mmCIF file of C-alpha atoms in Angstrom:
data_model
loop_
_atom_site.group_PDB
_atom_site.id
_atom_site.type_symbol
_atom_site.label_atom_id
_atom_site.label_comp_id
_atom_site.label_asym_id
_atom_site.label_seq_id
_atom_site.Cartn_x
_atom_site.Cartn_y
_atom_site.Cartn_z
ATOM 1 C CA MET A 424 152.771 10.562 169.398
ATOM 2 C CA ARG A 425 152.568 9.600 165.574
ATOM 3 C CA GLU A 426 155.546 10.122 163.466
ATOM 4 C CA ARG A 427 154.021 11.539 160.260
ATOM 5 C CA ASN A 428 156.363 10.093 157.471
ATOM 6 C CA LEU A 429 153.936 10.963 154.834
ATOM 7 C CA LEU A 430 155.531 14.372 153.933
ATOM 8 C CA THR A 431 158.290 14.765 151.284
ATOM 9 C CA PRO A 432 160.140 18.192 151.875
ATOM 10 C CA LEU A 433 157.942 19.653 149.114
ATOM 11 C CA LEU A 434 154.738 18.738 150.829
ATOM 12 C CA LEU A 435 155.997 20.105 153.771
ATOM 13 C CA CYS A 436 157.242 23.286 152.195
ATOM 14 C CA ALA A 437 153.722 23.512 150.883
ATOM 15 C CA GLY A 438 151.598 22.734 153.456
ATOM 16 C CA ILE A 439 153.833 25.542 155.590
ATOM 17 C CA PHE A 440 153.027 28.103 152.842
ATOM 18 C CA ALA A 441 149.314 27.445 152.746
ATOM 19 C CA VAL A 442 148.773 27.605 156.614
ATOM 20 C CA SER A 443 151.095 30.673 156.955
ATOM 21 C CA MET A 444 148.917 32.431 154.186
ATOM 22 C CA PHE A 445 146.010 31.640 156.427
ATOM 23 C CA ALA A 446 148.241 33.397 159.350
ATOM 24 C CA GLY A 447 149.086 36.284 157.639
ATOM 25 C CA SER A 448 145.682 36.892 156.341
ATOM 26 C CA LEU A 449 144.417 36.432 159.608
ATOM 27 C CA GLY A 450 146.674 38.391 161.539
ATOM 28 C CA ALA A 451 146.475 41.399 158.800
ATOM 29 C CA LEU A 452 142.545 41.316 159.814
ATOM 30 C CA LEU A 453 142.768 40.810 163.729
ATOM 31 C CA GLY A 454 145.749 42.932 164.675
ATOM 32 C CA LEU A 455 147.912 39.706 165.439
ATOM 33 C CA GLY A 456 151.504 38.742 164.268
ATOM 34 C CA GLY A 457 150.494 35.339 163.257
ATOM 35 C CA GLY A 458 153.213 34.060 165.690
ATOM 36 C CA ILE A 459 150.799 32.632 167.840
ATOM 37 C CA ILE A 460 149.151 30.368 164.781
ATOM 38 C CA ILE A 461 152.428 29.537 163.326
ATOM 39 C CA VAL A 462 153.919 27.996 166.313
ATOM 40 C CA PRO A 463 151.282 26.137 166.931
ATOM 41 C CA ALA A 464 150.710 25.031 163.555
ATOM 42 C CA LEU A 465 154.211 24.026 162.717
ATOM 43 C CA THR A 466 154.411 21.544 166.220
ATOM 44 C CA LEU A 467 151.334 20.277 166.156
ATOM 45 C CA MET A 468 150.411 20.091 162.665
ATOM 46 C CA PHE A 469 153.996 19.411 160.836
ATOM 47 C CA GLY A 470 155.640 17.737 163.826
ATOM 48 C CA VAL A 471 158.384 20.484 163.467
ATOM 49 C CA ASP A 472 160.619 20.766 166.474
ATOM 50 C CA ILE A 473 159.777 24.110 168.488
ATOM 51 C CA ARG A 474 163.266 25.567 168.201
ATOM 52 C CA TYR A 475 162.808 25.598 164.502
ATOM 53 C CA ALA A 476 159.024 26.655 164.623
ATOM 54 C CA ILE A 477 159.887 29.629 167.242
ATOM 55 C CA GLY A 478 162.892 30.797 164.451
ATOM 56 C CA ALA A 479 160.508 30.961 161.797
ATOM 57 C CA SER A 480 157.914 32.523 163.440
ATOM 58 C CA ILE A 481 160.322 35.465 164.536
ATOM 59 C CA VAL A 482 160.584 35.745 160.994
ATOM 60 C CA ALA A 483 156.987 35.930 160.044
ATOM 61 C CA VAL A 484 156.477 38.570 162.963
ATOM 62 C CA ILE A 485 159.111 40.852 161.131
ATOM 63 C CA ALA A 486 157.855 40.445 158.039
ATOM 64 C CA THR A 487 154.154 40.909 159.188
ATOM 65 C CA SER A 488 155.413 44.060 161.113
ATOM 66 C CA SER A 489 157.433 45.375 157.901
ATOM 67 C CA GLY A 490 154.945 44.762 155.835
ATOM 68 C CA ALA A 491 151.774 46.270 157.324
ATOM 69 C CA ALA A 492 153.911 49.261 158.812
ATOM 70 C CA ALA A 493 154.512 51.016 155.580
ATOM 71 C CA ALA A 494 150.315 51.891 155.642
ATOM 72 C CA TYR A 495 150.568 52.739 159.101
ATOM 73 C CA VAL A 496 153.039 54.953 158.846
ATOM 74 C CA ARG A 497 151.800 57.008 156.235
ATOM 75 C CA ASP A 498 148.608 57.476 158.235
ATOM 76 C CA HIS A 499 150.389 58.794 160.893
ATOM 77 C CA MET A 500 148.780 56.772 163.506
ATOM 78 C CA THR A 501 151.780 55.552 164.786
ATOM 79 C CA ASN A 502 153.196 57.290 167.928
ATOM 80 C CA LEU A 503 156.833 57.153 166.974
ATOM 81 C CA ARG A 504 158.335 58.526 170.174
ATOM 82 C CA ALA A 505 156.149 56.400 172.616
ATOM 83 C CA ALA A 506 157.374 53.010 170.380
ATOM 84 C CA MET A 507 161.062 54.521 170.730
ATOM 85 C CA PHE A 508 160.508 55.000 174.458
ATOM 86 C CA LEU A 509 159.090 51.682 175.018
ATOM 87 C CA GLU A 510 161.418 50.123 172.618
ATOM 88 C CA LEU A 511 164.007 50.139 175.074
ATOM 89 C CA GLY A 512 161.756 48.148 177.518
ATOM 90 C CA THR A 513 160.964 45.353 174.747
ATOM 91 C CA THR A 514 164.677 45.215 173.131
ATOM 92 C CA ILE A 515 165.950 43.997 176.519
ATOM 93 C CA GLY A 516 163.274 42.029 177.572
ATOM 94 C CA ALA A 517 163.620 40.105 174.056
ATOM 95 C CA ILE A 518 167.642 39.964 174.703
ATOM 96 C CA CYS A 519 166.199 38.024 177.959
ATOM 97 C CA GLY A 520 163.763 36.156 176.858
ATOM 98 C CA ALA A 521 165.905 35.051 173.831
ATOM 99 C CA TYR A 522 168.522 33.615 176.299
ATOM 100 C CA LEU A 523 166.137 32.008 178.758
ATOM 101 C CA GLY A 524 164.829 30.031 175.613
ATOM 102 C CA GLY A 525 168.112 28.828 174.585
ATOM 103 C CA ILE A 526 168.349 27.528 178.253
ATOM 104 C CA ILE A 527 164.989 26.019 179.053
ATOM 105 C CA SER A 528 163.649 22.536 177.749
ATOM 106 C CA GLY A 529 160.789 22.348 175.175
ATOM 107 C CA ARG A 530 158.286 21.081 177.113
ATOM 108 C CA TRP A 531 158.362 24.156 179.301
ATOM 109 C CA LEU A 532 158.252 26.378 176.048
ATOM 110 C CA PHE A 533 155.104 24.359 175.072
ATOM 111 C CA ILE A 534 153.425 25.063 178.397
ATOM 112 C CA ILE A 535 154.256 28.824 178.917
ATOM 113 C CA PHE A 536 152.869 29.118 175.293
ATOM 114 C CA GLY A 537 149.669 27.471 176.091
ATOM 115 C CA VAL A 538 149.514 30.077 178.744
ATOM 116 C CA ILE A 539 150.023 33.020 176.795
ATOM 117 C CA MET A 540 147.867 31.745 174.119
ATOM 118 C CA GLY A 541 144.857 31.335 176.543
ATOM 119 C CA TYR A 542 145.468 34.922 177.709
ATOM 120 C CA SER A 543 145.622 36.443 174.438
ATOM 121 C CA ALA A 544 142.570 34.504 173.520
ATOM 122 C CA LEU A 545 140.629 35.986 176.827
ATOM 123 C CA VAL A 546 142.477 39.468 175.706
ATOM 124 C CA MET A 547 140.678 39.724 172.247
ATOM 125 C CA LEU A 548 137.420 39.393 173.949
ATOM 126 C CA ARG A 549 137.730 42.405 176.115
ATOM 127 C CA LYS A 550 135.634 45.172 175.489
ATOM 128 C CA ARG A 551 137.555 47.999 173.549
ATOM 129 C CA GLN A 552 136.255 50.985 175.403
ATOM 130 C CA GLU A 553 137.658 54.515 174.553
ATOM 131 C CA SER A 554 139.451 55.534 177.926
ATOM 132 C CA GLU A 555 138.037 58.355 179.899
ATOM 133 C CA LYS A 556 139.125 62.228 179.128
ATOM 134 C CA ASN A 557 140.636 62.462 182.273
ATOM 135 C CA VAL A 558 143.882 61.216 181.631
ATOM 136 C CA PRO A 559 146.403 61.581 185.033
ATOM 137 C CA PRO A 560 149.526 63.752 184.474
ATOM 138 C CA ASP A 561 152.687 61.984 183.988
ATOM 139 C CA ALA A 562 156.261 64.466 184.139
ATOM 140 C CA LEU A 563 158.045 61.711 182.173
ATOM 141 C CA ALA A 564 155.536 61.537 179.369
ATOM 142 C CA ASP A 565 155.478 65.529 179.648
ATOM 143 C CA LYS A 566 159.254 65.633 179.356
ATOM 144 C CA LEU A 567 159.858 63.063 176.414
ATOM 145 C CA GLN A 568 156.632 64.660 174.786
ATOM 146 C CA LEU A 569 154.607 61.507 173.954
ATOM 147 C CA HIS A 570 151.349 63.127 173.801
ATOM 148 C CA GLY A 571 150.406 62.869 170.235
ATOM 149 C CA GLU A 572 147.190 63.131 167.902
ATOM 150 C CA TYR A 573 145.757 61.441 164.633
ATOM 151 C CA PHE A 574 142.955 61.764 162.342
ATOM 152 C CA ASP A 575 140.084 58.987 163.343
ATOM 153 C CA ALA A 576 138.942 58.613 159.573
ATOM 154 C CA ALA A 577 135.421 56.665 161.375
ATOM 155 C CA GLU A 578 134.744 60.256 163.414
ATOM 156 C CA ASN A 579 136.216 62.458 160.682
ATOM 157 C CA LYS A 580 138.483 64.462 163.013
ATOM 158 C CA GLN A 581 141.827 65.146 164.401
ATOM 159 C CA VAL A 582 142.280 63.578 167.797
ATOM 160 C CA LYS A 583 144.351 64.733 170.584
ATOM 161 C CA TYR A 584 145.593 62.614 173.061
ATOM 162 C CA LYS A 585 147.584 62.591 176.684
ATOM 163 C CA VAL A 586 149.726 59.886 177.374
ATOM 164 C CA THR A 587 150.695 58.422 180.764
ATOM 165 C CA GLY A 588 151.893 55.607 183.206
ATOM 166 C CA THR A 589 155.189 55.674 181.500
ATOM 167 C CA LYS A 590 157.023 53.827 184.358
ATOM 168 C CA ALA A 591 154.148 51.075 184.481
ATOM 169 C CA GLY A 592 154.200 50.856 180.398
ATOM 170 C CA LEU A 593 157.892 50.437 180.163
ATOM 171 C CA SER A 594 158.100 47.621 182.605
ATOM 172 C CA LEU A 595 154.991 46.005 181.078
ATOM 173 C CA MET A 596 156.822 46.332 177.686
ATOM 174 C CA TRP A 597 160.072 44.630 179.021
ATOM 175 C CA LEU A 598 157.661 41.853 179.971
ATOM 176 C CA ALA A 599 156.314 41.723 176.812
ATOM 177 C CA GLY A 600 159.980 41.335 175.259
ATOM 178 C CA VAL A 601 160.550 38.626 177.143
ATOM 179 C CA VAL A 602 157.811 36.595 176.185
ATOM 180 C CA SER A 603 158.203 37.478 172.672
ATOM 181 C CA GLY A 604 162.053 36.574 172.760
ATOM 182 C CA LEU A 605 161.173 33.159 174.330
ATOM 183 C CA LEU A 606 158.135 31.900 172.187
ATOM 184 C CA GLY A 607 159.024 33.754 169.192
ATOM 185 C CA ILE A 608 155.741 35.824 168.943
ATOM 186 C CA GLY A 609 155.463 39.325 168.515
ATOM 187 C CA SER A 610 153.360 39.523 171.862
ATOM 188 C CA GLY A 611 150.941 42.390 170.310
ATOM 189 C CA ALA A 612 148.294 40.819 172.791
ATOM 190 C CA LEU A 613 150.606 41.900 175.547
ATOM 191 C CA LYS A 614 151.465 45.442 174.164
ATOM 192 C CA VAL A 615 148.271 46.904 172.995
ATOM 193 C CA PRO A 616 146.665 46.580 176.087
ATOM 194 C CA ALA A 617 149.433 47.996 178.194
ATOM 195 C CA MET A 618 149.716 50.869 175.840
ATOM 196 C CA ASP A 619 145.519 51.076 175.812
ATOM 197 C CA LEU A 620 144.795 50.680 179.525
ATOM 198 C CA ALA A 621 148.170 51.326 181.338
ATOM 199 C CA MET A 622 149.194 54.581 179.238
ATOM 200 C CA ARG A 623 145.984 55.096 177.660
ATOM 201 C CA LEU A 624 146.741 55.776 174.182
ATOM 202 C CA PRO A 625 143.820 55.231 171.732
ATOM 203 C CA ILE A 626 142.770 52.125 170.273
ATOM 204 C CA LYS A 627 143.798 52.280 166.602
ATOM 205 C CA VAL A 628 147.011 54.252 167.959
ATOM 206 C CA SER A 629 148.122 51.545 169.875
ATOM 207 C CA SER A 630 147.610 49.002 167.305
ATOM 208 C CA ALA A 631 149.488 50.628 164.809
ATOM 209 C CA THR A 632 152.273 51.379 167.478
ATOM 210 C CA SER A 633 152.323 47.561 168.566
ATOM 211 C CA ASN A 634 152.684 46.684 164.677
ATOM 212 C CA PHE A 635 155.849 48.771 164.416
ATOM 213 C CA MET A 636 157.136 47.710 167.876
ATOM 214 C CA ILE A 637 156.735 44.055 167.210
ATOM 215 C CA GLY A 638 159.032 44.395 164.357
ATOM 216 C CA VAL A 639 162.158 46.021 166.217
ATOM 217 C CA THR A 640 161.319 43.443 169.339
ATOM 218 C CA ALA A 641 161.421 40.534 166.981
ATOM 219 C CA ALA A 642 164.695 41.335 165.446
ATOM 220 C CA ALA A 643 166.046 41.343 168.563
ATOM 221 C CA SER A 644 165.202 38.079 168.996
ATOM 222 C CA ALA A 645 166.097 36.966 165.285
ATOM 223 C CA GLY A 646 169.671 37.702 165.656
ATOM 224 C CA ILE A 647 170.198 35.401 168.772
ATOM 225 C CA TYR A 648 168.043 32.588 167.279
ATOM 226 C CA PHE A 649 170.210 32.914 163.830
ATOM 227 C CA VAL A 650 173.274 32.473 165.659
ATOM 228 C CA ARG A 651 171.864 29.560 167.635
ATOM 229 C CA GLY A 652 170.845 27.819 164.471
ATOM 230 C CA ASP A 653 167.164 28.016 165.316
ATOM 231 C CA ILE A 654 166.114 29.658 161.526
ATOM 232 C CA ASN A 655 165.961 26.567 159.555
ATOM 233 C CA PRO A 656 165.763 28.211 155.902
ATOM 234 C CA LEU A 657 163.229 25.730 154.898
ATOM 235 C CA ILE A 658 161.094 26.158 157.487
ATOM 236 C CA ALA A 659 161.410 29.519 158.108
ATOM 237 C CA ALA A 660 161.358 30.634 153.695
ATOM 238 C CA PRO A 661 157.708 29.197 153.166
ATOM 239 C CA VAL A 662 156.472 30.980 156.673
ATOM 240 C CA ALA A 663 157.529 34.069 155.560
ATOM 241 C CA ALA A 664 156.426 34.030 152.029
ATOM 242 C CA GLY A 665 152.972 32.603 153.162
ATOM 243 C CA VAL A 666 152.507 35.380 155.541
ATOM 244 C CA MET A 667 154.049 37.800 153.388
ATOM 245 C CA VAL A 668 151.275 36.758 150.468
ATOM 246 C CA GLY A 669 148.209 36.107 153.065
ATOM 247 C CA ALA A 670 148.694 39.847 154.809
ATOM 248 C CA THR A 671 148.464 41.418 151.332
ATOM 249 C CA ILE A 672 145.859 39.407 150.232
ATOM 250 C CA SER A 673 144.020 39.986 153.118
ATOM 251 C CA SER A 674 144.182 43.966 152.775
ATOM 252 C CA ARG A 675 143.559 44.310 149.101
ATOM 253 C CA ILE A 676 140.577 41.787 148.243
ATOM 254 C CA LEU A 677 138.867 41.124 151.800
ATOM 255 C CA PRO A 678 137.267 44.386 153.391
ATOM 256 C CA ARG A 679 137.840 44.981 156.920
ATOM 257 C CA LEU A 680 135.390 42.073 158.397
ATOM 258 C CA HIS A 681 135.666 43.240 162.102
ATOM 259 C CA SER A 682 132.539 41.452 163.150
ATOM 260 C CA ARG A 683 132.001 40.070 166.590
ATOM 261 C CA ILE A 684 131.583 36.594 164.998
ATOM 262 C CA ILE A 685 134.542 35.909 163.420
ATOM 263 C CA ARG A 686 136.636 37.496 167.093
ATOM 264 C CA VAL A 687 134.662 35.082 168.833
ATOM 265 C CA THR A 688 135.152 31.834 166.580
ATOM 266 C CA PHE A 689 139.147 33.096 166.601
ATOM 267 C CA VAL A 690 138.909 33.171 170.353
ATOM 268 C CA VAL A 691 137.163 29.794 171.264
ATOM 269 C CA VAL A 692 139.945 28.342 168.551
ATOM 270 C CA LEU A 693 142.616 30.133 170.024
ATOM 271 C CA LEU A 694 141.447 28.679 173.232
ATOM 272 C CA TRP A 695 141.513 25.138 172.078
ATOM 273 C CA ILE A 696 144.936 25.057 170.525
ATOM 274 C CA SER A 697 146.307 26.629 173.692
ATOM 275 C CA GLY A 698 145.112 23.716 175.747
ATOM 276 C CA GLN A 699 146.763 21.528 172.617
ATOM 277 C CA MET A 700 150.053 23.485 173.627
ATOM 278 C CA LEU A 701 149.624 22.672 177.363
ATOM 279 C CA LEU A 702 148.948 19.083 176.765
ATOM 280 C CA LYS A 703 151.754 18.559 174.825
ATOM 281 C CA GLY A 704 153.942 20.054 177.356
ATOM 282 C CA ILE A 705 152.517 18.198 179.966
ATOM 283 C CA ARG A 706 152.702 15.010 178.527
ATOM 284 C CA GLY A 707 155.798 15.527 176.474
ATOM 285 C CA MET B 157 157.076 70.150 168.525
ATOM 286 C CA SER B 158 161.323 69.935 169.338
ATOM 287 C CA SER B 159 161.889 71.598 172.895
ATOM 288 C CA SER B 160 165.456 72.539 171.900
ATOM 289 C CA GLU B 161 166.148 76.137 170.850
ATOM 290 C CA HIS B 162 167.683 75.326 167.877
ATOM 291 C CA LYS B 163 166.113 75.654 164.732
ATOM 292 C CA PRO B 164 165.378 72.721 163.220
ATOM 293 C CA ILE B 165 166.899 71.983 159.553
ATOM 294 C CA ILE B 166 163.548 70.941 158.147
ATOM 295 C CA ASP B 167 160.404 72.290 159.242
ATOM 296 C CA PRO B 168 159.020 69.311 161.542
ATOM 297 C CA ALA B 169 155.740 69.076 159.671
ATOM 298 C CA ASP B 170 157.251 68.524 156.317
ATOM 299 C CA ALA B 171 160.083 66.224 157.575
ATOM 300 C CA SER B 172 157.715 64.196 158.894
ATOM 301 C CA ASP B 173 155.570 63.503 155.710
ATOM 302 C CA VAL B 174 158.994 63.308 153.729
ATOM 303 C CA MET B 175 160.342 61.199 156.444
ATOM 304 C CA ASP B 176 156.924 58.928 156.533
ATOM 305 C CA LYS B 177 157.139 58.364 152.786
ATOM 306 C CA TRP B 178 161.329 57.388 152.916
ATOM 307 C CA ILE B 179 160.690 55.333 155.509
ATOM 308 C CA SER B 180 157.683 53.250 154.245
ATOM 309 C CA SER B 181 159.499 53.052 150.823
ATOM 310 C CA THR B 182 162.467 51.779 152.367
ATOM 311 C CA LEU B 183 160.687 48.791 154.603
ATOM 312 C CA ARG B 184 158.483 48.143 151.159
ATOM 313 C CA ALA B 185 161.723 47.926 149.204
ATOM 314 C CA GLY B 186 163.577 45.337 151.892
ATOM 315 C CA VAL B 187 160.544 42.757 151.869
ATOM 316 C CA ILE B 188 160.439 43.182 148.209
ATOM 317 C CA ILE B 189 164.086 41.956 147.928
ATOM 318 C CA SER B 190 163.822 39.514 150.724
ATOM 319 C CA ALA B 191 160.869 37.938 148.964
ATOM 320 C CA VAL B 192 162.185 37.715 145.844
ATOM 321 C CA LEU B 193 165.610 35.998 147.852
ATOM 322 C CA LEU B 194 163.213 33.585 149.943
ATOM 323 C CA ILE B 195 160.943 32.450 146.698
ATOM 324 C CA ALA B 196 164.130 32.105 144.293
ATOM 325 C CA GLY B 197 166.346 30.665 146.840
ATOM 326 C CA LEU B 198 163.349 27.997 147.527
ATOM 327 C CA ILE B 199 163.242 26.883 143.685
ATOM 328 C CA ILE B 200 167.184 26.857 144.008
ATOM 329 C CA THR B 201 167.060 24.456 146.627
ATOM 330 C CA PHE B 202 164.277 22.051 145.339
ATOM 331 C CA ALA B 203 166.012 22.042 141.969
ATOM 332 C CA ARG B 204 169.755 21.192 142.867
ATOM 333 C CA GLN B 205 168.134 18.437 145.431
ATOM 334 C CA PRO B 206 165.432 16.629 143.381
ATOM 335 C CA GLU B 207 165.295 14.440 145.995
ATOM 336 C CA TYR B 208 163.531 16.847 148.129
ATOM 337 C CA ILE B 209 160.335 16.688 145.890
ATOM 338 C CA SER B 210 160.059 13.545 146.737
ATOM 339 C CA SER B 211 161.815 11.690 149.285
ATOM 340 C CA LYS B 212 159.987 10.980 152.297
ATOM 341 C CA THR B 213 162.978 10.423 154.603
ATOM 342 C CA ALA B 214 164.845 13.751 153.957
ATOM 343 C CA VAL B 215 161.676 15.492 156.013
ATOM 344 C CA ALA B 216 163.354 14.304 159.013
ATOM 345 C CA THR B 217 166.211 16.500 158.705
ATOM 346 C CA LEU B 218 164.445 19.724 158.324
ATOM 347 C CA ARG B 219 162.067 19.004 161.369
ATOM 348 C CA LYS B 220 164.804 18.265 164.134
ATOM 349 C CA PRO B 221 167.652 20.215 164.787
ATOM 350 C CA SER B 222 169.909 17.096 165.939
ATOM 351 C CA LEU B 223 169.791 15.585 162.516
ATOM 352 C CA GLY B 224 170.295 18.549 160.366
ATOM 353 C CA THR B 225 172.558 21.425 160.127
ATOM 354 C CA VAL B 226 171.429 25.232 159.186
ATOM 355 C CA PRO B 227 173.843 27.931 158.759
ATOM 356 C CA ASN B 228 173.953 30.255 161.464
ATOM 357 C CA HIS B 229 176.902 32.406 160.506
ATOM 358 C CA ILE B 230 177.364 35.426 158.276
ATOM 359 C CA ASP B 231 180.245 34.028 156.398
ATOM 360 C CA ASP B 232 178.370 30.507 155.624
ATOM 361 C CA VAL B 233 175.653 32.621 154.108
ATOM 362 C CA VAL B 234 177.785 34.452 152.071
ATOM 363 C CA SER B 235 179.702 31.439 150.926
ATOM 364 C CA LEU B 236 176.400 29.363 150.340
ATOM 365 C CA THR B 237 175.243 32.170 148.233
ATOM 366 C CA VAL B 238 177.847 32.749 146.038
ATOM 367 C CA ASN B 239 178.323 29.077 145.550
ATOM 368 C CA GLY B 240 174.252 29.357 143.998
ATOM 369 C CA ARG B 241 173.135 27.203 147.296
ATOM 370 C CA GLY B 242 169.252 27.505 148.077
ATOM 371 C CA ARG B 243 169.917 27.634 151.397
ATOM 372 C CA GLY B 244 172.384 30.450 151.433
ATOM 373 C CA ILE B 245 170.131 32.398 149.262
ATOM 374 C CA ILE B 246 167.091 31.935 151.500
ATOM 375 C CA MET B 247 169.079 32.716 154.686
ATOM 376 C CA LEU B 248 170.463 36.082 152.504
ATOM 377 C CA GLY B 249 166.441 36.795 152.438
ATOM 378 C CA LEU B 250 166.011 36.281 155.617
ATOM 379 C CA LEU B 251 168.705 38.299 156.693
ATOM 380 C CA VAL B 252 167.236 41.350 154.874
ATOM 381 C CA LEU B 253 163.907 40.842 156.300
ATOM 382 C CA ILE B 254 165.329 40.702 159.642
ATOM 383 C CA ALA B 255 167.465 44.027 158.986
ATOM 384 C CA THR B 256 164.441 46.063 157.854
ATOM 385 C CA PRO B 257 162.800 46.599 161.524
ATOM 386 C CA VAL B 258 166.697 47.643 162.348
ATOM 387 C CA ILE B 259 167.462 50.083 159.264
ATOM 388 C CA ARG B 260 163.695 51.403 160.291
ATOM 389 C CA VAL B 261 165.164 52.252 163.803
ATOM 390 C CA ALA B 262 168.574 54.043 162.040
ATOM 391 C CA LEU B 263 166.370 55.973 159.928
ATOM 392 C CA SER B 264 164.381 57.318 162.791
ATOM 393 C CA ILE B 265 167.547 58.400 164.456
ATOM 394 C CA VAL B 266 168.020 60.477 161.284
ATOM 395 C CA VAL B 267 164.579 61.978 161.345
ATOM 396 C CA PHE B 268 165.045 62.597 165.285
ATOM 397 C CA TRP B 269 168.273 64.239 164.453
ATOM 398 C CA LEU B 270 166.571 67.003 161.659
ATOM 399 C CA GLU B 271 164.277 67.734 163.642
ATOM 400 C CA ARG B 272 166.957 68.598 166.486
ATOM 401 C CA ASP B 273 165.226 66.507 169.116
ATOM 402 C CA HIS B 274 168.266 65.421 170.800
ATOM 403 C CA ILE B 275 166.712 63.255 173.582
ATOM 404 C CA PHE B 276 165.234 60.778 171.116
ATOM 405 C CA VAL B 277 168.357 61.050 169.095
ATOM 406 C CA TRP B 278 169.801 59.329 172.039
ATOM 407 C CA ILE B 279 166.856 57.245 173.396
ATOM 408 C CA THR B 280 166.379 55.641 169.293
ATOM 409 C CA SER B 281 170.315 55.197 169.398
ATOM 410 C CA ALA B 282 170.213 53.171 172.486
ATOM 411 C CA VAL B 283 167.678 51.379 171.059
ATOM 412 C CA LEU B 284 169.445 50.500 167.715
ATOM 413 C CA ALA B 285 172.902 49.651 170.502
ATOM 414 C CA PHE B 286 170.694 46.943 171.769
ATOM 415 C CA LEU B 287 169.605 45.417 168.500
ATOM 416 C CA LEU B 288 173.262 45.267 167.469
ATOM 417 C CA LEU B 289 173.993 44.458 171.121
ATOM 418 C CA ALA B 290 171.647 41.127 170.704
ATOM 419 C CA LEU B 291 173.580 40.184 167.451
ATOM 420 C CA TRP B 292 176.645 40.382 169.026
ATOM 421 C CA LEU B 293 175.605 38.746 172.154
ATOM 422 C CA GLY B 294 173.942 36.149 170.024
ATOM 423 C CA ARG B 295 177.453 35.305 168.478
ATOM 424 C CA ALA B 296 179.500 34.862 171.665
ATOM 425 C CA GLY B 297 176.264 33.216 173.967
#
């Protein structure tokens, strides 16, 4: 592997900042936490050790979540009760994952990352259908009153929905938490389908709720990374700053370009990068 | 909305709006404070160590954990910051950022308590406890 001796710290920080801006804007557009772009970029492009990359990425996830969440909460899209209930699963998962991440060798992290990335890419291609009207009853959902409603701007009406699959959802969230703690990503790609398919939350609510949740899950891992010395200030700072700027630019200047072409291109790029990560893990 | 027989201190519908604004303002403030600290810290780091601007060998210490050391304890962060070291200021900014979701969870406990939603006061408190546990475990592990 070619050692990159051309960079000075200033150039490295500047480069990381630029890439993070891109990750932040893309993440805000497509509803990702950005970690899935940042870890490969830092490790493959800039030769940063994967532990520093994961530490920086988890900070970026929090930046994305806290930055964007302000808007979602205002719109009443986030199902706070469902989020808190499911956070029971994700936080425990994140602690497990973060611990595991400290024991597992770097090469395995690359391999697992490649697999998760590939899966996330395919998840993005999935057609987003609204769930059918008949939602099976769920006693726990009733008891905790997880059902909700939101105002759909596109359809210009208040939409009520029922929530189900609480046990399945909680288990899936634990898994999402483990992946998040292990790889330093937001796991939005795992959370949104879990809420959407298993628990039947409307897609917009799932996205908003996931955005809130990834921040909390990331905070659980971040504490462990920090104490382990995985968060390098000179790597994490340009990443966090870049993501914040990128997400802000994306939401202010660019219109919501949710076109299929962007999505498909992104999926192709994700699949290619996941292949690169797998190769790096296998080759060492 | 609440299942208990007690009257909520604030009507849930109003509380929802007020609290949402309160929470999002707090989050935004946290992110902005963090951003300011991060950028200030970066500038100070490069200003105090000019070799970082031009040296090519210094990069290695940034990339490999075995070669460089990063602050990993609150005491280190505080002392570095007080001494005006850029690294400390950056870490402070990062800690503020990491705190924002934790604060958000804590505020949600207040919201649920005001709505007299006891089950969710417990659930949210448990989540907060797990978050704090993660920090404590990290220190011990």
